[in-house]
Short mmCIF file of C-alpha atoms and ligand atoms in Angstrom, two decimals:
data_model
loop_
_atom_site.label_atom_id
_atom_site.label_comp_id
_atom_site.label_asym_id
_atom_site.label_seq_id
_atom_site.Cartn_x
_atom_site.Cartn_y
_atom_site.Cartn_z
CA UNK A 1413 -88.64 39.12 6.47
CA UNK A 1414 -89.42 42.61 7.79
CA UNK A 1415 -87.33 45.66 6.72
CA UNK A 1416 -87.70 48.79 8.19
CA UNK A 1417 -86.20 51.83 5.48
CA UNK A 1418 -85.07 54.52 6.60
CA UNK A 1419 -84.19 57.46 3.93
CA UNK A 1420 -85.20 61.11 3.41
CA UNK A 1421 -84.63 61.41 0.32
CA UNK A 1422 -87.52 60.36 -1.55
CA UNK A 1423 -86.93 59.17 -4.69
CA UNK A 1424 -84.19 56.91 -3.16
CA UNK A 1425 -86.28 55.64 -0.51
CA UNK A 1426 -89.13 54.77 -3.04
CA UNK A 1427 -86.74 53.24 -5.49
CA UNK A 1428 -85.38 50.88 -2.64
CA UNK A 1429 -88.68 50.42 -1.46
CA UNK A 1430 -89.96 48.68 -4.90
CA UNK A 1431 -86.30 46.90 -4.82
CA UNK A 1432 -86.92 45.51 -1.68
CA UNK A 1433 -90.45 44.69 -2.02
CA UNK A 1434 -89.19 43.42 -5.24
CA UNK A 1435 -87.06 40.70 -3.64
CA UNK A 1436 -89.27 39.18 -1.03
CA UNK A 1437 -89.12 41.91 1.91
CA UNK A 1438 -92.29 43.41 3.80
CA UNK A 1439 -90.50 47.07 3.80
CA UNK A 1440 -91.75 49.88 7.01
CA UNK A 1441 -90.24 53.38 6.46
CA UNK A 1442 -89.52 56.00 7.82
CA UNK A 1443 -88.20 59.72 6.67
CA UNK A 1444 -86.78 61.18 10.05
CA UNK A 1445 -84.58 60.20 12.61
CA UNK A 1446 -87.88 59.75 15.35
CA UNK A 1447 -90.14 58.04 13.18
CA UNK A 1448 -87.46 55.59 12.82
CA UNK A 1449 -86.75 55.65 16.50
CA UNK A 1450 -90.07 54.61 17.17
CA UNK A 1451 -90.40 51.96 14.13
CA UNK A 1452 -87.28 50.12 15.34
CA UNK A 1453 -88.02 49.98 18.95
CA UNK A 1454 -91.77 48.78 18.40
CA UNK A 1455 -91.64 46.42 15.20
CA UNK A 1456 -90.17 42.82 14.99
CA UNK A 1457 -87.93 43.97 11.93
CA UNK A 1458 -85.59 41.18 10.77
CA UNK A 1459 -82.77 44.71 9.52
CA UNK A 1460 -82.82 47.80 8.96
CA UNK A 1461 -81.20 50.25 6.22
CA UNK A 1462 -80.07 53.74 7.70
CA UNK A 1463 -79.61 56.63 6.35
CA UNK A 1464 -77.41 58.54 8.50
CA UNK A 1465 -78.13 62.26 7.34
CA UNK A 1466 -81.69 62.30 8.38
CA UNK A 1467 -84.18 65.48 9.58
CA UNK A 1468 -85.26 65.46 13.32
CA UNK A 1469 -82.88 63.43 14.77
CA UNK A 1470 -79.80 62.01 12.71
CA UNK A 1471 -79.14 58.14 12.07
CA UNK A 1472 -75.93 57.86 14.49
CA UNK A 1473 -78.33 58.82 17.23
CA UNK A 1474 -80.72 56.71 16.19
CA UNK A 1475 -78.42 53.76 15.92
CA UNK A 1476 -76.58 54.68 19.53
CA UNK A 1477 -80.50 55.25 21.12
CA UNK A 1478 -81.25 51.26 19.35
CA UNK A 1479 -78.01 49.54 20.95
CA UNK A 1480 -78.24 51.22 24.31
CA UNK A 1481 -81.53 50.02 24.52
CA UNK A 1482 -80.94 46.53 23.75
CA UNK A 1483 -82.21 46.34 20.03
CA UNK A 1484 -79.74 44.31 18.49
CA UNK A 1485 -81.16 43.57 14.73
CA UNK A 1486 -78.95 44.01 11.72
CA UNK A 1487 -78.59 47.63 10.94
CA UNK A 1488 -76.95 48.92 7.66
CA UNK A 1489 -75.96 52.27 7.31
CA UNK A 1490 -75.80 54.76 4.35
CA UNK A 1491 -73.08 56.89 4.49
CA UNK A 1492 -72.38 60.07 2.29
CA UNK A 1493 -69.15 60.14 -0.11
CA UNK A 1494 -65.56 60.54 1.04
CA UNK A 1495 -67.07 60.89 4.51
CA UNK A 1496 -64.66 57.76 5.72
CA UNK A 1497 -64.86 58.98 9.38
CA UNK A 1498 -68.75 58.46 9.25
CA UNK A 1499 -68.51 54.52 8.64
CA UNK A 1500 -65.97 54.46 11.31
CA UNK A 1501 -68.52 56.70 13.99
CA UNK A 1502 -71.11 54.29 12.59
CA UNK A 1503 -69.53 51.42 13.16
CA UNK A 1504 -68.46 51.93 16.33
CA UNK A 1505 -71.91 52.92 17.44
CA UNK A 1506 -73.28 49.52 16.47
CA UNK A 1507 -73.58 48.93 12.37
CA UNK A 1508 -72.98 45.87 11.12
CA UNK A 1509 -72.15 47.02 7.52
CA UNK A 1510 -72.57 50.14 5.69
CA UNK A 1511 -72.66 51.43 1.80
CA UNK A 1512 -71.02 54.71 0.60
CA UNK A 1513 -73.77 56.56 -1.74
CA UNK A 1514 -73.84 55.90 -4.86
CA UNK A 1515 -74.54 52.34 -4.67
CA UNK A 1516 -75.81 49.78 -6.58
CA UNK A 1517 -79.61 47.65 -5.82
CA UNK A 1518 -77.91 45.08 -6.22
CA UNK A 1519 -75.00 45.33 -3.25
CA UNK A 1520 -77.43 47.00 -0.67
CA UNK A 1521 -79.57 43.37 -1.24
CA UNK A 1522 -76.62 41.42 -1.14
CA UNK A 1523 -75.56 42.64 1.69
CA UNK A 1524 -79.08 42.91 3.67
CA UNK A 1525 -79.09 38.58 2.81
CA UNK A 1526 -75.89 38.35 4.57
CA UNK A 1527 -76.75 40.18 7.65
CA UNK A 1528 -80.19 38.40 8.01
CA UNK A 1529 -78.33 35.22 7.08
CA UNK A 1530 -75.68 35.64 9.72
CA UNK A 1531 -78.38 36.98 12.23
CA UNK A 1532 -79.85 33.12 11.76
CA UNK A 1533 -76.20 31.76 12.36
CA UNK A 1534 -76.77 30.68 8.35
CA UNK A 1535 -73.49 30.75 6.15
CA UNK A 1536 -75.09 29.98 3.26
CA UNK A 1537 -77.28 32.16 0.70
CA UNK A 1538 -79.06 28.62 -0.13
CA UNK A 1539 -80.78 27.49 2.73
CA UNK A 1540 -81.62 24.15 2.37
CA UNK A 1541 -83.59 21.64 4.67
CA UNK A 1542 -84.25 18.00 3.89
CA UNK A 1543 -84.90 18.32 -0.23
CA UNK A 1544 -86.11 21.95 -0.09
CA UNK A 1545 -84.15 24.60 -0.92
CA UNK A 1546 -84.67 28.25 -1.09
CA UNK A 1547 -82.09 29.98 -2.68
CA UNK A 1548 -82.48 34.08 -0.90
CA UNK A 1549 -80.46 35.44 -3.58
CA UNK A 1550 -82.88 34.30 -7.01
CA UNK A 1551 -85.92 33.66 -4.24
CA UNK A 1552 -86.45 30.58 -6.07
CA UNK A 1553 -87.25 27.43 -3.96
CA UNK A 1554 -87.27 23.92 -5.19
CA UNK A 1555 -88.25 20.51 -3.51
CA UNK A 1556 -86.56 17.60 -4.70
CA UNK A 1557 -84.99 19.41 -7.49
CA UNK A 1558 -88.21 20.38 -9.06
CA UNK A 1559 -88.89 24.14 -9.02
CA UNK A 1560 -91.99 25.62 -6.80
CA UNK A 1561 -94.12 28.08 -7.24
CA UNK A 1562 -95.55 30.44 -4.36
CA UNK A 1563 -97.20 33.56 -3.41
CA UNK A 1564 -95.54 36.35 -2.15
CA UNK A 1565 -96.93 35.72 1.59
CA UNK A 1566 -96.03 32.21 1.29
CA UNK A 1567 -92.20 32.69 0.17
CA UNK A 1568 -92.59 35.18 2.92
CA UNK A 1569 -93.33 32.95 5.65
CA UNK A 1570 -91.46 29.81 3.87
CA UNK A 1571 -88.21 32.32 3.99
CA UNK A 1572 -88.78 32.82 7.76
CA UNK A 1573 -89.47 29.23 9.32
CA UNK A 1574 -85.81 28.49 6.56
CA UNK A 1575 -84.36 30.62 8.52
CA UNK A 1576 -84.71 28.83 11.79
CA UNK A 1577 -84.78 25.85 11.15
CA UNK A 1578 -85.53 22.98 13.99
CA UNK A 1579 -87.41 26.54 16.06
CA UNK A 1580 -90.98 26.68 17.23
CA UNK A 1581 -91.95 29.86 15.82
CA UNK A 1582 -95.19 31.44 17.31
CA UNK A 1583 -98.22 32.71 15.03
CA UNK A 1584 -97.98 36.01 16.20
CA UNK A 1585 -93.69 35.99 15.29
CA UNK A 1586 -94.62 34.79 11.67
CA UNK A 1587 -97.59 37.48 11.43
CA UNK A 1588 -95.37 40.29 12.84
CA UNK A 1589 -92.36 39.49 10.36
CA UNK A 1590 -94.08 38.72 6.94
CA UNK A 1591 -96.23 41.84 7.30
CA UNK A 1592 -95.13 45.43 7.34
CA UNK A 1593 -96.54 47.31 10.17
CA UNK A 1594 -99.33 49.14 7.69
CA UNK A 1595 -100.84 46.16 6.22
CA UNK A 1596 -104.09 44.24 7.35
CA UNK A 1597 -103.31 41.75 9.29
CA UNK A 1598 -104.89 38.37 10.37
CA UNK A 1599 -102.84 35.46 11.73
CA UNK A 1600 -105.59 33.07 10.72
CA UNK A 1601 -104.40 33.62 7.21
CA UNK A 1602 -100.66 31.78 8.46
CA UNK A 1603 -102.62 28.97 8.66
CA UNK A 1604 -103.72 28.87 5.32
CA UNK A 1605 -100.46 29.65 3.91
CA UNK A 1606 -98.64 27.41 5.82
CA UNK A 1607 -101.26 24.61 4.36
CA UNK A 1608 -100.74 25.67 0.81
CA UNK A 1609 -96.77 25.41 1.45
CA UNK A 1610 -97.29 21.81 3.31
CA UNK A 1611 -99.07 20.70 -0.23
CA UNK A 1612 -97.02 22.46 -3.16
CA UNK A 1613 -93.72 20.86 -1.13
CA UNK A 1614 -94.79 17.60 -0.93
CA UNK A 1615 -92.27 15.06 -1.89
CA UNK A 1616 -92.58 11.31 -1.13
CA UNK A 1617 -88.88 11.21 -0.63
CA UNK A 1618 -87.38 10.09 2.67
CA UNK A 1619 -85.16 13.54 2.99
CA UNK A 1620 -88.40 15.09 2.50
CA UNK A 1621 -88.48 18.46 5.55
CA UNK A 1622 -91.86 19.11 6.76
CA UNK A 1623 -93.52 21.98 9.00
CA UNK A 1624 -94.99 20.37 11.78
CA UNK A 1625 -97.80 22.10 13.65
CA UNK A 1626 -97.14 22.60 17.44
CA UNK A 1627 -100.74 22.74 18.89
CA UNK A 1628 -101.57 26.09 20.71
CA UNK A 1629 -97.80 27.29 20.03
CA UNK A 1630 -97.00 27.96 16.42
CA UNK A 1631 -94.57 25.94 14.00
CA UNK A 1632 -91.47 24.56 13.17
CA UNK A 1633 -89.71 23.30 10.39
CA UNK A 1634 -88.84 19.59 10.44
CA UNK A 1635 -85.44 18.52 9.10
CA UNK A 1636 -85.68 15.15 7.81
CA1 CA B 2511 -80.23 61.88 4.01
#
Protein backbone atom coordinates (compact mmCIF):
# COMPACT_ATOMS: atom_id res chain seq x y z
CA UNK A 1 0.00 0.00 0.00
CA UNK A 2 1.01 3.47 -1.21
CA UNK A 3 0.94 6.50 1.17
CA UNK A 4 1.44 9.75 0.05
CA UNK A 5 2.72 12.23 3.38
CA UNK A 6 2.09 15.29 3.40
CA UNK A 7 3.80 17.55 6.31
CA UNK A 8 6.03 20.65 6.45
CA UNK A 9 7.37 20.25 9.30
CA UNK A 10 10.29 18.17 8.98
CA UNK A 11 11.15 16.36 11.73
CA UNK A 12 7.47 15.19 11.93
CA UNK A 13 7.25 14.25 8.46
CA UNK A 14 10.56 12.18 8.70
CA UNK A 15 9.54 10.59 11.95
CA UNK A 16 6.18 9.40 10.27
CA UNK A 17 7.96 8.58 7.32
CA UNK A 18 10.26 5.79 9.15
CA UNK A 19 6.80 4.88 11.10
CA UNK A 20 5.14 4.26 8.10
CA UNK A 21 7.80 2.67 6.20
CA UNK A 22 8.16 0.89 9.41
CA UNK A 23 4.76 -0.82 9.15
CA UNK A 24 4.58 -2.03 5.61
CA UNK A 25 3.74 1.34 3.61
CA UNK A 26 5.66 2.59 0.35
CA UNK A 27 5.44 6.42 1.74
CA UNK A 28 5.58 9.64 -1.32
CA UNK A 29 5.82 13.11 0.33
CA UNK A 30 5.36 16.08 -0.10
CA UNK A 31 6.15 19.56 1.94
CA UNK A 32 3.69 22.12 0.22
CA UNK A 33 0.28 22.32 -0.61
CA UNK A 34 1.20 21.92 -4.79
CA UNK A 35 3.59 19.27 -4.56
CA UNK A 36 0.92 17.43 -2.90
CA UNK A 37 -1.61 18.58 -5.41
CA UNK A 38 0.28 17.09 -8.01
CA UNK A 39 1.33 13.73 -6.02
CA UNK A 40 -2.34 12.96 -5.30
CA UNK A 41 -3.77 13.61 -8.64
CA UNK A 42 -0.94 11.56 -10.53
CA UNK A 43 -0.06 8.53 -8.11
CA UNK A 44 -2.24 5.38 -7.39
CA UNK A 45 -1.96 6.14 -3.51
CA UNK A 46 -4.04 3.69 -1.44
CA UNK A 47 -4.42 7.28 1.55
CA UNK A 48 -3.09 10.04 2.24
CA UNK A 49 -2.07 11.97 5.62
CA UNK A 50 -2.63 15.88 5.42
CA UNK A 51 -1.34 18.36 7.03
CA UNK A 52 -3.60 21.17 6.79
CA UNK A 53 -1.21 24.22 7.62
CA UNK A 54 1.00 23.80 4.68
CA UNK A 55 3.30 26.59 2.52
CA UNK A 56 2.10 27.32 -1.10
CA UNK A 57 -1.19 26.28 -1.03
CA UNK A 58 -2.91 25.04 2.32
CA UNK A 59 -4.32 21.37 2.88
CA UNK A 60 -8.21 22.40 2.82
CA UNK A 61 -7.53 23.51 -0.70
CA UNK A 62 -5.79 20.76 -1.48
CA UNK A 63 -8.37 18.38 -0.16
CA UNK A 64 -11.46 20.57 -1.87
CA UNK A 65 -9.09 20.71 -5.42
CA UNK A 66 -8.83 16.33 -4.81
CA UNK A 67 -12.77 15.80 -4.32
CA UNK A 68 -13.87 18.21 -6.99
CA UNK A 69 -11.82 16.45 -9.22
CA UNK A 70 -12.98 13.08 -8.56
CA UNK A 71 -10.03 11.67 -6.37
CA UNK A 72 -11.76 9.87 -3.85
CA UNK A 73 -8.86 7.89 -1.76
CA UNK A 74 -8.80 7.99 2.01
CA UNK A 75 -7.50 11.27 3.17
CA UNK A 76 -6.59 11.98 6.88
CA UNK A 77 -6.09 15.25 8.04
CA UNK A 78 -3.80 16.86 10.73
CA UNK A 79 -5.32 19.47 12.42
CA UNK A 80 -3.65 22.04 14.88
CA UNK A 81 -4.83 22.15 18.73
CA UNK A 82 -8.12 23.57 19.98
CA UNK A 83 -8.71 24.49 16.34
CA UNK A 84 -12.24 22.35 16.53
CA UNK A 85 -13.68 24.42 13.60
CA UNK A 86 -10.75 23.08 11.33
CA UNK A 87 -11.88 19.26 11.62
CA UNK A 88 -15.31 20.43 10.98
CA UNK A 89 -14.06 22.71 7.53
CA UNK A 90 -12.07 19.53 6.89
CA UNK A 91 -14.52 17.30 7.12
CA UNK A 92 -16.92 18.83 5.27
CA UNK A 93 -14.52 19.34 2.42
CA UNK A 94 -14.02 15.59 2.07
CA UNK A 95 -11.75 13.91 5.12
CA UNK A 96 -12.52 10.82 6.20
CA UNK A 97 -10.85 11.14 9.67
CA UNK A 98 -8.53 13.52 11.17
CA UNK A 99 -5.94 13.71 14.33
CA UNK A 100 -5.51 16.83 16.57
CA UNK A 101 -1.51 17.39 16.96
CA UNK A 102 0.03 15.94 19.35
CA UNK A 103 -0.66 12.49 18.47
CA UNK A 104 0.53 9.32 19.01
CA UNK A 105 2.38 6.72 15.96
CA UNK A 106 0.46 4.55 17.05
CA UNK A 107 -3.33 6.15 16.43
CA UNK A 108 -2.31 7.89 13.08
CA UNK A 109 -1.50 3.88 11.93
CA UNK A 110 -4.47 2.68 13.43
CA UNK A 111 -6.44 4.79 11.91
CA UNK A 112 -4.69 4.82 8.26
CA UNK A 113 -5.60 0.51 8.55
CA UNK A 114 -9.11 1.42 9.03
CA UNK A 115 -9.53 3.77 6.22
CA UNK A 116 -7.63 1.47 3.73
CA UNK A 117 -9.58 -1.38 5.29
CA UNK A 118 -12.94 0.25 4.80
CA UNK A 119 -11.77 1.61 1.31
CA UNK A 120 -11.61 -2.46 0.46
CA UNK A 121 -15.21 -2.83 2.04
CA UNK A 122 -12.95 -5.01 4.80
CA UNK A 123 -14.27 -4.84 8.51
CA UNK A 124 -11.71 -6.65 9.81
CA UNK A 125 -7.92 -5.71 10.74
CA UNK A 126 -7.23 -9.63 10.03
CA UNK A 127 -7.80 -10.31 6.62
CA UNK A 128 -8.03 -13.73 6.11
CA UNK A 129 -8.55 -15.91 2.88
CA UNK A 130 -8.78 -19.67 2.78
CA UNK A 131 -5.94 -20.59 5.71
CA UNK A 132 -3.91 -17.37 5.20
CA UNK A 133 -4.14 -14.69 7.27
CA UNK A 134 -2.46 -11.40 7.43
CA UNK A 135 -3.06 -9.64 10.39
CA UNK A 136 -2.41 -5.39 9.10
CA UNK A 137 -2.08 -4.39 12.56
CA UNK A 138 1.29 -6.85 13.76
CA UNK A 139 1.95 -7.38 9.68
CA UNK A 140 2.36 -10.86 10.56
CA UNK A 141 0.83 -13.45 8.11
CA UNK A 142 0.39 -17.09 8.77
CA UNK A 143 -0.85 -20.07 6.54
CA UNK A 144 -2.46 -22.77 8.23
CA UNK A 145 -1.58 -21.46 11.56
CA UNK A 146 2.08 -21.62 10.98
CA UNK A 147 3.79 -18.21 10.88
CA UNK A 148 5.47 -16.88 7.40
CA UNK A 149 8.16 -15.12 6.71
CA UNK A 150 8.46 -12.44 3.76
CA UNK A 151 10.23 -9.59 2.30
CA UNK A 152 9.15 -6.29 2.53
CA UNK A 153 7.99 -6.20 -1.34
CA UNK A 154 6.34 -9.40 -0.88
CA UNK A 155 4.12 -8.45 2.34
CA UNK A 156 3.73 -5.46 0.13
CA UNK A 157 2.11 -7.01 -2.69
CA UNK A 158 0.62 -10.05 -0.43
CA UNK A 159 -1.17 -6.97 1.63
CA UNK A 160 -2.61 -5.63 -1.68
CA UNK A 161 -4.07 -8.76 -3.66
CA UNK A 162 -5.66 -9.42 0.66
CA UNK A 163 -7.16 -6.60 0.14
CA UNK A 164 -9.23 -7.51 -2.84
CA UNK A 165 -9.79 -10.50 -2.63
CA UNK A 166 -11.66 -12.63 -5.61
CA UNK A 167 -10.18 -9.12 -8.05
CA UNK A 168 -8.00 -9.42 -11.11
CA UNK A 169 -5.46 -6.99 -10.27
CA UNK A 170 -3.25 -5.78 -13.24
CA UNK A 171 0.75 -5.81 -13.12
CA UNK A 172 0.98 -2.34 -13.60
CA UNK A 173 -1.86 -1.70 -10.33
CA UNK A 174 0.44 -3.98 -8.10
CA UNK A 175 3.74 -2.12 -9.44
CA UNK A 176 2.15 1.36 -8.99
CA UNK A 177 0.90 0.58 -5.28
CA UNK A 178 3.84 -1.39 -3.65
CA UNK A 179 6.32 1.21 -4.93
CA UNK A 180 6.60 4.83 -3.99
CA UNK A 181 6.75 7.04 -6.92
CA UNK A 182 10.85 7.55 -6.43
CA UNK A 183 11.87 4.04 -6.42
CA UNK A 184 13.16 1.85 -9.43
CA UNK A 185 10.71 0.17 -10.75
CA UNK A 186 10.27 -3.07 -12.85
CA UNK A 187 7.00 -5.03 -12.97
CA UNK A 188 8.92 -8.12 -14.02
CA UNK A 189 10.07 -8.27 -10.46
CA UNK A 190 5.91 -8.90 -9.40
CA UNK A 191 6.42 -11.90 -10.98
CA UNK A 192 9.05 -13.10 -8.97
CA UNK A 193 7.53 -12.05 -5.83
CA UNK A 194 4.36 -13.29 -6.48
CA UNK A 195 6.29 -16.85 -7.12
CA UNK A 196 8.16 -16.66 -3.88
CA UNK A 197 4.65 -15.93 -2.05
CA UNK A 198 2.88 -18.94 -4.17
CA UNK A 199 5.83 -21.28 -2.50
CA UNK A 200 6.40 -19.96 1.21
CA UNK A 201 2.21 -20.25 1.41
CA UNK A 202 1.89 -23.50 0.33
CA UNK A 203 -0.35 -25.62 2.36
CA UNK A 204 -1.73 -29.02 1.23
CA UNK A 205 -4.90 -28.22 3.03
CA UNK A 206 -8.22 -28.11 1.18
CA UNK A 207 -9.02 -24.31 2.56
CA UNK A 208 -5.73 -23.65 1.16
CA UNK A 209 -6.25 -19.69 -1.02
CA UNK A 210 -4.07 -19.47 -3.94
CA UNK A 211 -3.07 -16.52 -6.47
CA UNK A 212 -3.96 -17.62 -9.70
CA UNK A 213 -2.23 -16.09 -12.71
CA UNK A 214 -4.64 -14.49 -15.30
CA UNK A 215 -2.59 -14.73 -18.58
CA UNK A 216 -1.85 -11.27 -20.23
CA UNK A 217 -4.03 -9.54 -17.35
CA UNK A 218 -2.48 -9.68 -13.93
CA UNK A 219 -3.70 -11.70 -10.72
CA UNK A 220 -6.10 -12.57 -8.34
CA UNK A 221 -6.36 -14.13 -5.19
CA UNK A 222 -8.26 -17.43 -5.04
CA UNK A 223 -10.51 -18.08 -2.04
CA UNK A 224 -10.70 -21.65 -1.46
CA1 LIG B 1 2.10 22.57 9.01
Amino acid sequence: MRILLVEDDTLLRTQLRTALQGAGYSVDEADNGRDAQFLGETEAVDAVVLDLGLPVVDGLTVLKRWRAEGHNMPVLILTARDNWHEKVAGIDAGADDYLTKPFHLEELQARLRALIRRASGLASAVLQCGDWSLDTRSGRVTCAGQPVALTAHEFKVLDYLMHRPGVLVSRAELTEHIYAQDFDRDSNTIEVFVGRLRKKLQSPSAHAARIETVRGMGYRLVPP
